[in-house]
Tab-separated table of C-alpha atoms in Angstrom:
chain	number	residue	atom	x	y	z
D	3	TYR	CA	-10.675	11.099	-0.351
D	4	LEU	CA	-9.989	11.935	-4.267
D	5	LEU	CA	-8.955	15.048	-5.501
D	6	THR	CA	-11.758	16.096	-7.826
D	7	ALA	CA	-10.116	19.281	-9.621
D	8	ASN	CA	-7.337	17.269	-10.811
D	9	ALA	CA	-7.549	15.478	-14.026
D	10	PHE	CA	-6.491	11.694	-14.299
D	11	ALA	CA	-5.882	9.454	-17.204
D	12	VAL	CA	-8.554	6.715	-18.216
D	13	SER	CA	-6.318	4.805	-21.028
D	14	ASN	CA	-5.585	1.726	-22.785
D	15	VAL	CA	-9.284	1.319	-22.963
D	16	TRP	CA	-12.106	0.962	-25.326
D	17	THR	CA	-14.464	3.856	-24.279
D	18	TYR	CA	-18.153	5.151	-25.795
D	19	LEU	CA	-17.580	8.630	-26.548
D	20	ALA	CA	-21.106	10.146	-25.803
D	21	THR	CA	-23.168	12.971	-24.189
D	22	PRO	CA	-26.312	11.960	-22.346
D	23	LEU	CA	-29.607	13.296	-23.203
D	24	ASP	CA	-31.973	12.960	-20.298
D	25	PHE	CA	-31.835	16.253	-18.399
D	26	ASN	CA	-32.506	13.546	-15.124
D	27	THR	CA	-28.837	12.187	-15.495
D	28	THR	CA	-25.827	14.167	-13.470
D	29	VAL	CA	-22.294	13.807	-15.037
D	30	TRP	CA	-19.716	13.241	-12.384
D	31	LEU	CA	-16.843	12.588	-14.472
D	32	ALA	CA	-15.954	13.808	-18.371
D	33	ASP	CA	-12.979	14.659	-20.312
D	34	ALA	CA	-12.022	17.507	-22.089
D	35	GLN	CA	-14.413	17.334	-24.933
D	36	GLY	CA	-17.453	17.119	-22.465
D	37	HIS	CA	-17.699	13.319	-23.261
D	38	ALA	CA	-19.654	11.141	-19.795
D	39	LEU	CA	-17.558	8.972	-18.728
D	40	ILE	CA	-19.194	8.452	-15.339
D	41	ALA	CA	-22.683	9.341	-14.938
D	42	VAL	CA	-25.357	8.370	-13.058
D	43	LYS	CA	-29.250	8.500	-13.848
D	44	LYS	CA	-32.439	9.507	-11.577
D	45	PHE	CA	-35.228	7.720	-11.000
D	46	ALA	CA	-39.067	8.864	-9.760
D	47	ASP	CA	-39.199	5.853	-7.143
D	48	GLY	CA	-35.704	6.814	-6.125
D	49	ARG	CA	-33.616	4.613	-7.573
D	50	GLU	CA	-29.766	5.498	-9.470
D	51	VAL	CA	-28.335	4.166	-12.034
D	52	LEU	CA	-24.550	4.777	-12.725
D	53	SER	CA	-22.746	3.971	-15.866
D	54	MET	CA	-19.562	3.910	-16.472
D	55	THR	CA	-18.658	4.408	-20.388
D	56	PHE	CA	-15.191	2.757	-20.172
D	57	ASP	CA	-13.383	-0.552	-19.426
D	58	ASN	CA	-12.251	-1.762	-16.606
D	59	ALA	CA	-9.365	-4.050	-15.073
D	60	PRO	CA	-7.743	-4.372	-12.115
D	61	TRP	CA	-4.213	-3.546	-13.256
D	62	LEU	CA	-5.247	-0.391	-15.026
D	63	LEU	CA	-4.698	2.994	-12.905
D	64	HIS	CA	-8.057	4.726	-12.728
D	65	SER	CA	-9.615	1.418	-12.143
D	66	THR	CA	-8.191	1.715	-9.014
D	67	VAL	CA	-8.200	5.094	-8.214
D	68	LEU	CA	-12.276	4.873	-8.807
D	69	SER	CA	-12.898	1.210	-6.820
D	70	HIS	CA	-13.519	2.314	-3.944
D	71	GLY	CA	-15.301	5.583	-4.533
D	72	LEU	CA	-17.777	3.324	-7.085
D	73	VAL	CA	-17.898	0.711	-3.564
D	74	THR	CA	-19.157	3.566	-1.282
D	75	TRP	CA	-21.138	5.024	-4.102
D	76	ALA	CA	-23.194	1.677	-4.010
D	77	ASN	CA	-23.592	0.891	-0.644
D	78	LYS	CA	-23.994	4.526	1.085
D	79	GLY	CA	-20.640	4.203	3.016
D	80	LEU	CA	-21.868	0.884	4.337
D	81	PHE	CA	-20.259	-2.265	3.673
D	82	LEU	CA	-17.947	-4.581	5.491
D	83	GLY	CA	-14.558	-4.198	5.698
D	84	GLU	CA	-12.086	-0.799	5.846
D	85	ARG	CA	-9.439	0.837	4.234
D	86	HIS	CA	-6.153	2.432	4.874
D	87	THR	CA	-3.093	3.203	2.904
D	88	TYR	CA	-0.021	2.183	3.729
D	89	LEU	CA	3.922	3.867	3.322
D	90	SER	CA	6.525	1.390	5.082
D	91	ALA	CA	9.745	1.552	3.676
D	92	GLN	CA	12.054	-0.940	5.549
D	93	ILE	CA	16.088	-0.516	5.194
D	94	ASP	CA	18.288	-3.720	5.324
D	95	ASP	CA	22.183	-3.526	5.931
D	96	VAL	CA	22.493	-0.416	8.448
D	97	PHE	CA	25.442	-0.112	9.856
D	98	LEU	CA	27.024	-2.911	7.579
D	99	ALA	CA	28.835	-2.147	4.143
D	100	ASP	CA	27.680	-3.792	1.021
D	101	GLU	CA	29.080	-4.707	-2.252
D	102	MET	CA	28.729	-1.994	-4.874
D	103	TRP	CA	27.713	-2.084	-8.377
D	104	PRO	CA	29.600	-2.703	-10.407
D	105	ALA	CA	32.723	-3.227	-7.893
D	106	GLY	CA	33.692	-1.783	-4.213
D	107	GLU	CA	31.700	-1.597	-1.838
D	108	PHE	CA	29.544	1.629	0.366
D	109	ARG	CA	28.455	2.139	4.028
D	110	GLN	CA	26.593	5.520	4.791
D	111	GLY	CA	28.447	8.366	6.948
D	112	ALA	CA	27.580	10.845	9.362
D	113	LYS	CA	26.362	12.858	6.573
D	114	ASP	CA	24.311	10.434	4.641
D	115	TRP	CA	22.486	9.602	7.389
D	116	ALA	CA	21.988	13.644	8.428
D	117	ALA	CA	20.719	13.881	4.700
D	118	THR	CA	17.980	11.072	5.964
D	119	ILE	CA	16.969	13.132	8.674
D	120	THR	CA	16.695	15.919	6.858
D	121	TRP	CA	14.950	14.712	4.289
D	122	GLN	CA	12.380	12.901	6.981
D	123	LYS	CA	11.158	16.644	8.004
D	124	GLY	CA	10.563	17.520	4.706
D	125	PHE	CA	8.484	14.121	3.665
D	126	ASN	CA	6.492	14.883	6.917
D	127	THR	CA	4.859	18.094	5.293
D	128	ARG	CA	3.301	16.584	2.664
D	129	THR	CA	0.068	14.785	2.459
D	130	LEU	CA	1.433	11.473	1.893
D	131	GLY	CA	4.311	11.620	4.235
D	132	LYS	CA	2.062	12.962	7.215
D	133	ASN	CA	2.948	9.617	9.789
D	134	PHE	CA	5.985	8.288	7.435
D	135	ARG	CA	8.822	6.815	9.757
D	136	TYR	CA	11.994	4.774	7.736
D	137	ASP	CA	12.492	1.538	9.254
D	138	MET	CA	15.862	0.658	10.131
D	139	ALA	CA	16.409	-3.088	10.381
D	140	PHE	CA	20.216	-3.035	11.567
D	141	ASN	CA	23.484	-5.502	11.853
D	142	GLY	CA	25.378	-4.643	15.716
D	143	LEU	CA	28.304	-5.698	14.627
D	144	GLY	CA	28.611	-2.884	12.334
D	145	THR	CA	29.044	-0.586	15.198
D	146	VAL	CA	31.409	-2.751	17.408
D	147	ALA	CA	34.891	-0.481	17.365
D	148	GLY	CA	37.009	-1.182	14.898
D	149	GLU	CA	35.068	-2.664	12.476
D	150	TYR	CA	35.032	0.029	10.318
D	151	GLU	CA	38.244	2.471	9.898
D	152	ASN	CA	37.093	6.104	10.631
D	153	ASP	CA	33.474	5.290	11.702
D	154	ASP	CA	31.369	7.859	12.235
D	155	LEU	CA	27.752	6.695	11.566
D	156	THR	CA	27.870	4.745	14.970
D	157	PRO	CA	28.314	7.768	17.503
D	158	TYR	CA	26.020	9.987	15.058
D	159	VAL	CA	23.651	7.788	14.962
D	160	ARG	CA	23.756	7.662	19.225
D	161	THR	CA	22.269	10.919	19.161
D	162	ASN	CA	19.922	10.720	16.337
D	163	LYS	CA	18.040	7.692	15.822
D	164	ALA	CA	14.742	9.085	17.422
D	165	MET	CA	13.080	9.909	14.054
D	166	PHE	CA	13.087	6.291	13.308
D	167	LYS	CA	11.883	2.772	14.398
D	168	TRP	CA	14.454	-0.095	14.259
D	169	ILE	CA	14.118	-3.497	13.621
D	170	SER	CA	16.487	-5.990	13.873
D	171	HIS	CA	18.635	-7.829	11.121
D	172	THR	CA	20.398	-10.550	12.989
D	173	TYR	CA	24.136	-9.178	14.377
D	174	THR	CA	26.503	-10.573	11.404
D	175	HIS	CA	24.251	-10.798	8.139
D	176	PRO	CA	24.512	-14.811	8.260
D	177	TYR	CA	23.043	-17.025	6.236
D	178	LEU	CA	20.335	-18.075	8.416
D	179	ASP	CA	19.482	-21.521	6.290
D	180	ASP	CA	22.638	-23.466	7.561
D	181	LEU	CA	22.791	-22.058	10.798
D	182	THR	CA	22.228	-24.458	13.893
D	183	TYR	CA	19.954	-23.296	17.483
D	184	ALA	CA	22.843	-22.379	19.497
D	185	GLU	CA	24.411	-19.976	16.196
D	186	SER	CA	21.118	-18.555	15.595
D	187	LEU	CA	19.580	-17.949	19.456
D	188	THR	CA	23.573	-15.743	19.317
D	189	GLU	CA	22.905	-14.205	16.219
D	190	VAL	CA	18.635	-12.538	17.591
D	191	THR	CA	19.930	-12.311	21.422
D	192	LYS	CA	23.490	-9.969	20.174
D	193	ASN	CA	21.523	-8.078	18.269
D	194	ASN	CA	18.793	-7.411	20.799
D	195	GLN	CA	22.446	-6.149	23.003
D	196	ALA	CA	23.062	-3.791	20.256
D	197	ALA	CA	19.922	-2.500	20.657
D	198	THR	CA	20.018	-1.774	24.143
D	199	GLY	CA	23.962	-0.818	23.922
D	200	LEU	CA	22.812	1.760	21.400
D	201	GLY	CA	19.234	2.993	22.647
D	202	LEU	CA	17.446	2.260	20.339
D	203	PRO	CA	13.690	4.153	20.720
D	204	ASN	CA	10.896	2.118	18.670
D	205	PHE	CA	12.423	-0.968	19.066
D	206	SER	CA	10.427	-4.334	19.440
D	207	LYS	CA	12.000	-7.907	20.158
D	208	ALA	CA	8.970	-9.050	18.622
D	209	ASN	CA	10.680	-8.587	14.513
D	210	MET	CA	13.338	-9.646	12.630
D	211	VAL	CA	13.823	-8.848	8.696
D	212	THR	CA	16.093	-11.815	7.912
D	213	PRO	CA	19.491	-11.368	5.986
D	214	ASN	CA	18.404	-12.394	2.100
D	215	ILE	CA	15.058	-13.408	3.833
D	216	SER	CA	17.242	-16.954	4.383
D	217	GLY	CA	16.274	-19.049	7.434
D	218	LEU	CA	12.791	-19.344	6.958
D	219	ASN	CA	12.495	-22.671	6.678
D	220	ASN	CA	15.168	-23.774	9.144
D	221	PRO	CA	13.298	-25.251	12.436
D	222	GLN	CA	16.917	-24.468	14.349
D	223	PHE	CA	16.808	-20.637	13.196
D	224	ILE	CA	12.664	-20.889	13.786
D	225	GLN	CA	13.239	-22.444	17.006
D	226	ALA	CA	15.599	-20.031	18.199
D	227	ALA	CA	13.762	-17.179	17.017
D	228	TYR	CA	10.389	-18.271	18.794
D	229	ASP	CA	12.165	-19.243	21.912
D	230	ALA	CA	14.308	-15.423	21.774
D	231	GLY	CA	10.608	-13.720	21.611
D	232	ILE	CA	10.155	-13.171	17.321
D	233	ARG	CA	6.600	-13.410	16.401
D	234	TYR	CA	7.342	-11.669	12.859
D	235	LEU	CA	9.553	-12.068	10.132
D	236	VAL	CA	9.056	-10.903	6.284
D	237	THR	CA	9.398	-12.298	3.472
D	238	ASP	CA	9.828	-11.660	-0.127
D	239	THR	CA	6.872	-11.718	-2.823
D	240	SER	CA	9.206	-11.616	-5.608
D	241	ILE	CA	8.975	-15.459	-5.047
D	242	PRO	CA	5.646	-17.118	-5.191
D	243	SER	CA	5.138	-19.421	-2.573
D	244	HIS	CA	6.379	-16.053	-0.422
D	245	ARG	CA	2.923	-14.464	-1.651
D	246	PRO	CA	-0.268	-14.365	0.567
D	247	THR	CA	-3.298	-16.113	-0.669
D	248	SER	CA	-5.597	-13.141	0.054
D	249	PRO	CA	-4.820	-9.037	0.135
D	250	ASN	CA	-3.486	-8.224	3.926
D	251	THR	CA	-2.946	-11.152	5.176
D	252	GLY	CA	0.331	-12.878	6.230
D	253	ILE	CA	1.743	-16.267	6.345
D	254	PRO	CA	1.360	-18.748	9.168
D	255	ASN	CA	5.224	-19.566	8.876
D	256	TRP	CA	5.771	-23.106	7.888
D	257	VAL	CA	8.684	-24.478	10.167
D	258	ASP	CA	5.749	-23.081	13.386
D	259	PRO	CA	3.218	-21.287	13.083
D	260	ARG	CA	3.168	-19.558	16.228
D	261	ILE	CA	5.384	-16.719	14.082
D	262	LEU	CA	3.830	-15.183	11.372
D	263	MET	CA	5.462	-14.013	8.446
D	264	ILE	CA	4.535	-10.317	7.051
D	265	PRO	CA	4.606	-10.092	3.187
D	266	ARG	CA	7.615	-7.734	1.769
D	267	HIS	CA	7.387	-6.262	-1.574
D	268	ALA	CA	11.348	-6.286	-3.329
D	269	ASN	CA	11.170	-3.567	-6.026
D	270	ASN	CA	13.978	-2.734	-8.847
D	271	LEU	CA	15.697	-0.165	-6.672
D	272	PHE	CA	18.617	-2.464	-6.428
D	273	TYR	CA	20.200	-3.447	-3.095
D	274	ASN	CA	23.755	-2.097	-4.214
D	275	VAL	CA	23.317	1.069	-5.727
D	276	SER	CA	23.633	4.669	-4.191
D	277	THR	CA	23.632	7.435	-7.021
D	278	PRO	CA	21.578	7.962	-10.193
D	279	ALA	CA	24.306	6.537	-12.384
D	280	GLU	CA	24.998	3.788	-10.575
D	281	TRP	CA	20.971	2.564	-10.710
D	282	VAL	CA	20.845	3.439	-14.153
D	283	SER	CA	23.883	1.458	-15.179
D	284	GLU	CA	22.592	-1.494	-13.008
D	285	TYR	CA	18.899	-1.132	-14.560
D	286	ASN	CA	19.415	-0.738	-18.482
D	287	SER	CA	22.016	-4.098	-17.979
D	288	ILE	CA	19.034	-5.860	-17.084
D	289	TYR	CA	15.872	-4.126	-18.962
D	290	ASN	CA	17.695	-3.185	-22.067
D	291	ALA	CA	16.186	-6.358	-23.987
D	292	TYR	CA	12.669	-5.540	-22.207
D	293	TRP	CA	12.179	-1.516	-23.427
D	294	GLY	CA	14.716	-1.861	-26.838
D	295	ARG	CA	16.807	1.016	-25.772
D	296	ASP	CA	18.620	2.537	-22.106
D	297	LEU	CA	16.541	4.687	-19.894
D	298	ASN	CA	17.411	7.533	-17.957
D	299	TYR	CA	17.151	8.548	-14.595
D	300	ALA	CA	13.889	10.673	-14.889
D	301	GLU	CA	12.235	8.026	-16.891
D	302	ILE	CA	13.971	4.746	-14.231
D	303	LEU	CA	12.004	6.983	-10.880
D	304	ASP	CA	8.586	7.270	-13.118
D	305	ASN	CA	8.434	3.616	-13.714
D	306	GLN	CA	9.381	3.001	-10.267
D	307	ALA	CA	7.161	5.403	-8.369
D	308	GLU	CA	3.852	3.969	-10.947
D	309	LEU	CA	4.797	0.641	-9.487
D	310	LEU	CA	5.411	1.341	-5.306
D	311	LEU	CA	2.258	4.220	-6.302
D	312	GLY	CA	-0.807	0.532	-7.019
D	313	PHE	CA	0.410	-0.342	-3.947
D	314	LEU	CA	-0.332	2.614	-2.566
D	315	LEU	CA	-3.796	2.589	-4.191
D	316	LYS	CA	-5.058	-0.774	-2.970
D	317	GLY	CA	-4.686	-0.221	0.582
D	318	ASP	CA	-1.630	-3.421	0.290
D	319	VAL	CA	-0.229	-3.422	4.101
D	320	SER	CA	3.570	-4.999	2.895
D	321	PRO	CA	6.621	-3.088	3.746
D	322	LEU	CA	8.684	-2.515	0.667
D	323	MET	CA	12.199	-3.371	0.987
D	324	PHE	CA	15.459	-1.108	0.732
D	325	HIS	CA	18.915	-1.386	1.623
D	326	GLN	CA	21.485	1.243	2.821
D	327	PRO	CA	22.944	2.076	0.020
D	328	ASN	CA	19.876	3.672	-1.670
D	329	LEU	CA	20.070	6.451	1.559
D	330	ARG	CA	23.411	7.656	0.337
D	331	ASP	CA	23.600	11.547	0.087
D	332	TYR	CA	24.870	10.939	-3.551
D	333	ASN	CA	25.583	14.703	-4.727
D	334	GLY	CA	26.257	16.475	-1.294
D	335	ALA	CA	22.994	18.223	-1.458
D	336	GLY	CA	20.665	15.676	0.734
D	337	ASN	CA	19.520	13.840	-1.955
D	338	THR	CA	19.563	10.004	-1.889
D	339	LEU	CA	18.413	6.997	-4.724
D	340	LEU	CA	15.096	6.376	-1.977
D	341	GLY	CA	14.508	10.209	-1.228
D	342	ASP	CA	13.815	10.739	-4.957
D	343	LEU	CA	11.582	7.809	-5.373
D	344	LEU	CA	9.327	8.679	-2.641
D	345	ASN	CA	9.154	12.401	-3.774
D	346	LYS	CA	8.163	10.853	-7.212
D	347	VAL	CA	5.738	8.573	-5.896
D	348	ALA	CA	3.713	11.917	-3.666
D	349	ASP	CA	3.544	13.305	-6.496
D	350	LYS	CA	1.726	11.062	-8.481
D	351	TYR	CA	-0.249	10.347	-4.923
D	352	GLU	CA	-1.010	13.717	-4.151
D	353	LYS	CA	-2.477	14.740	-7.236
D	354	LEU	CA	-5.416	11.708	-6.846
D	355	TYR	CA	-5.789	11.677	-2.762
D	356	ASN	CA	-6.124	14.035	-0.059
D	357	PHE	CA	-5.165	11.803	2.941
D	358	PRO	CA	-1.998	10.758	4.297
D	359	ALA	CA	-1.093	7.065	4.245
D	360	LEU	CA	-0.187	4.965	7.817
D	361	SER	CA	3.493	3.816	8.557
D	362	PRO	CA	2.931	1.117	11.300
D	363	THR	CA	5.388	-0.359	13.231
D	364	MET	CA	6.275	-4.347	12.343
D	365	ASN	CA	3.923	-4.911	15.428
D	366	ALA	CA	0.947	-3.067	14.504
D	367	LEU	CA	1.655	-4.366	11.008
D	368	GLY	CA	1.472	-8.039	12.381
D	369	THR	CA	-1.400	-6.989	14.203
D	370	THR	CA	-3.190	-5.754	11.173
D	371	LEU	CA	-2.881	-8.888	9.352
D	372	THR	CA	-3.546	-10.827	12.428
D	373	GLN	CA	-7.220	-8.965	12.585
D	374	ARG	CA	-7.886	-8.896	8.635
D	375	MET	CA	-7.014	-12.938	9.184
D	376	ALA	CA	-9.783	-13.390	12.210
D	377	TYR	CA	-12.153	-11.026	9.825
D	378	ASN	CA	-11.384	-13.478	7.115
D	379	ALA	CA	-12.154	-16.695	8.862
D	380	SER	CA	-15.078	-15.275	10.647
D	381	GLY	CA	-17.897	-15.878	7.821
D	382	VAL	CA	-19.117	-12.594	9.101
D	383	VAL	CA	-22.927	-11.520	7.758
D	384	ALA	CA	-24.178	-8.235	7.978
D	385	THR	CA	-27.507	-7.408	7.495
D	386	ARG	CA	-29.254	-3.934	6.723
D	387	ASN	CA	-32.420	-3.464	9.264
D	388	ALA	CA	-35.113	-1.824	8.084
D	389	ASP	CA	-34.868	0.926	11.546
D	390	SER	CA	-31.687	2.098	10.487
D	391	THR	CA	-29.262	0.045	12.309
D	392	VAL	CA	-27.738	-3.089	10.827
D	393	THR	CA	-26.979	-6.019	12.680
D	394	LEU	CA	-23.652	-8.439	12.302
D	395	THR	CA	-23.260	-12.773	12.949
D	396	VAL	CA	-20.265	-14.274	13.236
D	397	GLY	CA	-19.602	-17.841	13.407
D	398	THR	CA	-15.919	-18.105	14.793
D	399	VAL	CA	-14.158	-14.961	16.656
D	400	ALA	CA	-14.215	-11.604	15.020
D	401	PRO	CA	-12.178	-8.250	15.970
D	402	VAL	CA	-14.936	-5.212	20.645
D	403	ILE	CA	-16.545	-2.155	19.611
D	404	THR	CA	-14.293	0.666	18.418
D	405	ALA	CA	-14.285	3.712	15.724
D	406	GLU	CA	-11.728	5.663	14.008
D	407	THR	CA	-12.687	8.294	11.180
D	408	TYR	CA	-10.104	7.878	8.191
D	409	ALA	CA	-10.133	10.263	5.163
D	410	GLY	CA	-12.852	11.887	5.502
D	411	GLN	CA	-14.757	8.279	6.367
D	412	ARG	CA	-16.126	6.327	9.753
D	413	ILE	CA	-14.897	3.081	10.372
D	414	THR	CA	-16.316	0.758	13.123
D	415	TYR	CA	-14.796	-1.935	14.188
D	416	VAL	CA	-16.358	-4.826	16.336
D	417	THR	CA	-15.850	-8.201	18.205
D	418	LEU	CA	-17.678	-10.786	18.853
D	419	ALA	CA	-18.458	-14.671	20.300
D	420	PRO	CA	-18.624	-17.358	18.396
D	421	GLY	CA	-22.258	-17.875	17.114
D	422	GLN	CA	-23.390	-14.182	18.299
D	423	SER	CA	-25.061	-11.446	16.679
D	424	VAL	CA	-24.703	-7.726	17.782
D	425	THR	CA	-27.478	-4.395	16.346
D	426	ILE	CA	-25.987	-1.226	15.916
D	427	LYS	CA	-26.778	2.073	14.773
D	428	LYS	CA	-25.879	4.041	11.212
D	429	LEU	CA	-24.850	6.820	11.969
């Protein structure tokens, strides 16, 4: 999974610089001066011992990059769990205008949409972006004739919508914490009708991104959402109570646990910026004191790309939060802030890994989280047997045997009834 021909930094840690003296020791990773950073010693009885001469921590890039390989080496590729890389970018407020920094407002036009299509086609040719499609969280009110003067976006989208996934963002973008049941139901059903009228593909009534991540504690909205068929909402992980207690799991809604909330990551590509100058201005108004100076556009891109890269390397399934101004063709040449950011993420990722990220629909995200939660609750125990088989036993239902190959590794999924054991042959 790792591109071993490319160097990566082991930094901000203590390192013991040495070279092995034992001929039975193989150096797996070394610095430019030949010092061994990772080495494996083989003993006559078949045992192997791997040593690292540098410190590790969960927040360090080199630790994240190497962790999967270390687990795979120690277990000979056989262990409980699975690993994928995910990249899901949800774009809020599609068809509406957003207030901008420092003033005014912006709504995408046909040329911005065309630029987004062109960029995505290009991104699909890259290793990271092979499966990538934007998730467009839309508000149907913005498509009504007369709502916006000289609206060339709506007619353009009608004939250029197939490349994207679509999610309801309510009809008018209200604050849902105070809405009644009837008002909430109207917001949901009218936006579903708008989706039908526009003929949006890859759309499911089971999903919604609520405006400003509101309404999650409002019993009136939650009841209306469930009655309308919604089963998945999103949270904002910048709020502590919106974070999952275990990686890649969802949060049962606090009012109705039959609705699963998918953790979603906010970031510093703000909702109200559409050009490099706007982003640099607002970013530095907030973070100048932290950095001790203003950062330029390239520095901000690099910093934020490093943050998003961390999510990818850890196999974090959570989608990312963005907004429609971030997809403005800011220079007439097809460049957008979000396109620039994801290109920078891909540059970093493709120096390390050689396999694409998954870009699932929101339904598929919800299913992935649900399956992980069932796995966590199953109490599964694996026993490696001497006859090259593995016995799996669970206490509760666990996610029929199916398999896939991803990033060069075989991943097998086994469903067991409570108390059941099954023995499978190692491949």
